[in-house]
């Protein structure tokens, strides 16, 4: 009978100590994440950027597989950047339209994407978030293309297709140096 009382006491003690250990781990990893984020914002290193040619003229293709053919763009800051988007697919604009939206540094993609999804009247360019956008093309149907020109300062800029459901996979980064 005695053992039955000892075992629950042990289990209780173990769960108490493991709980404490778990909390320690959690707070440590939270600290690491915070440090990593602030480092990223400062240094703005994008893996693989050293393999990308530096050019201020780019052509990007969007296709029926909901993909951009280019996900990393390297440009010279302070000089005009010219980007042409081509929709090389054949599916109708209503189901597989594409655009190219350059966002300012620090814009939250899921937040912007959700607002864009609700902006069908303005081809998924949310009027409420115009201040988050550096430049954007028109929404393109099959075979169409559009060109945008903009000048940016040094930094890392996300770009997406803001057609509903696309920004999760149709996205990339422009590094201006
Ligand atoms: Cu798209």
CSV table of C-alpha atoms in Angstrom, one decimal, residues 39-40 43-47 49 156:
chain,number,residue,atom,x,y,z
A,39,UNK,CA,19.7,41.3,-36.6
A,40,UNK,CA,17.9,40.6,-39.8
A,43,UNK,CA,22.1,43.5,-41.6
A,44,UNK,CA,19.4,42.5,-44.1
A,45,UNK,CA,21.3,39.5,-45.5
A,46,UNK,CA,19.4,37.5,-48.0
A,47,UNK,CA,20.8,34.0,-48.6
A,49,UNK,CA,21.9,37.1,-53.2
A,156,UNK,CA,15.2,44.4,-48.8
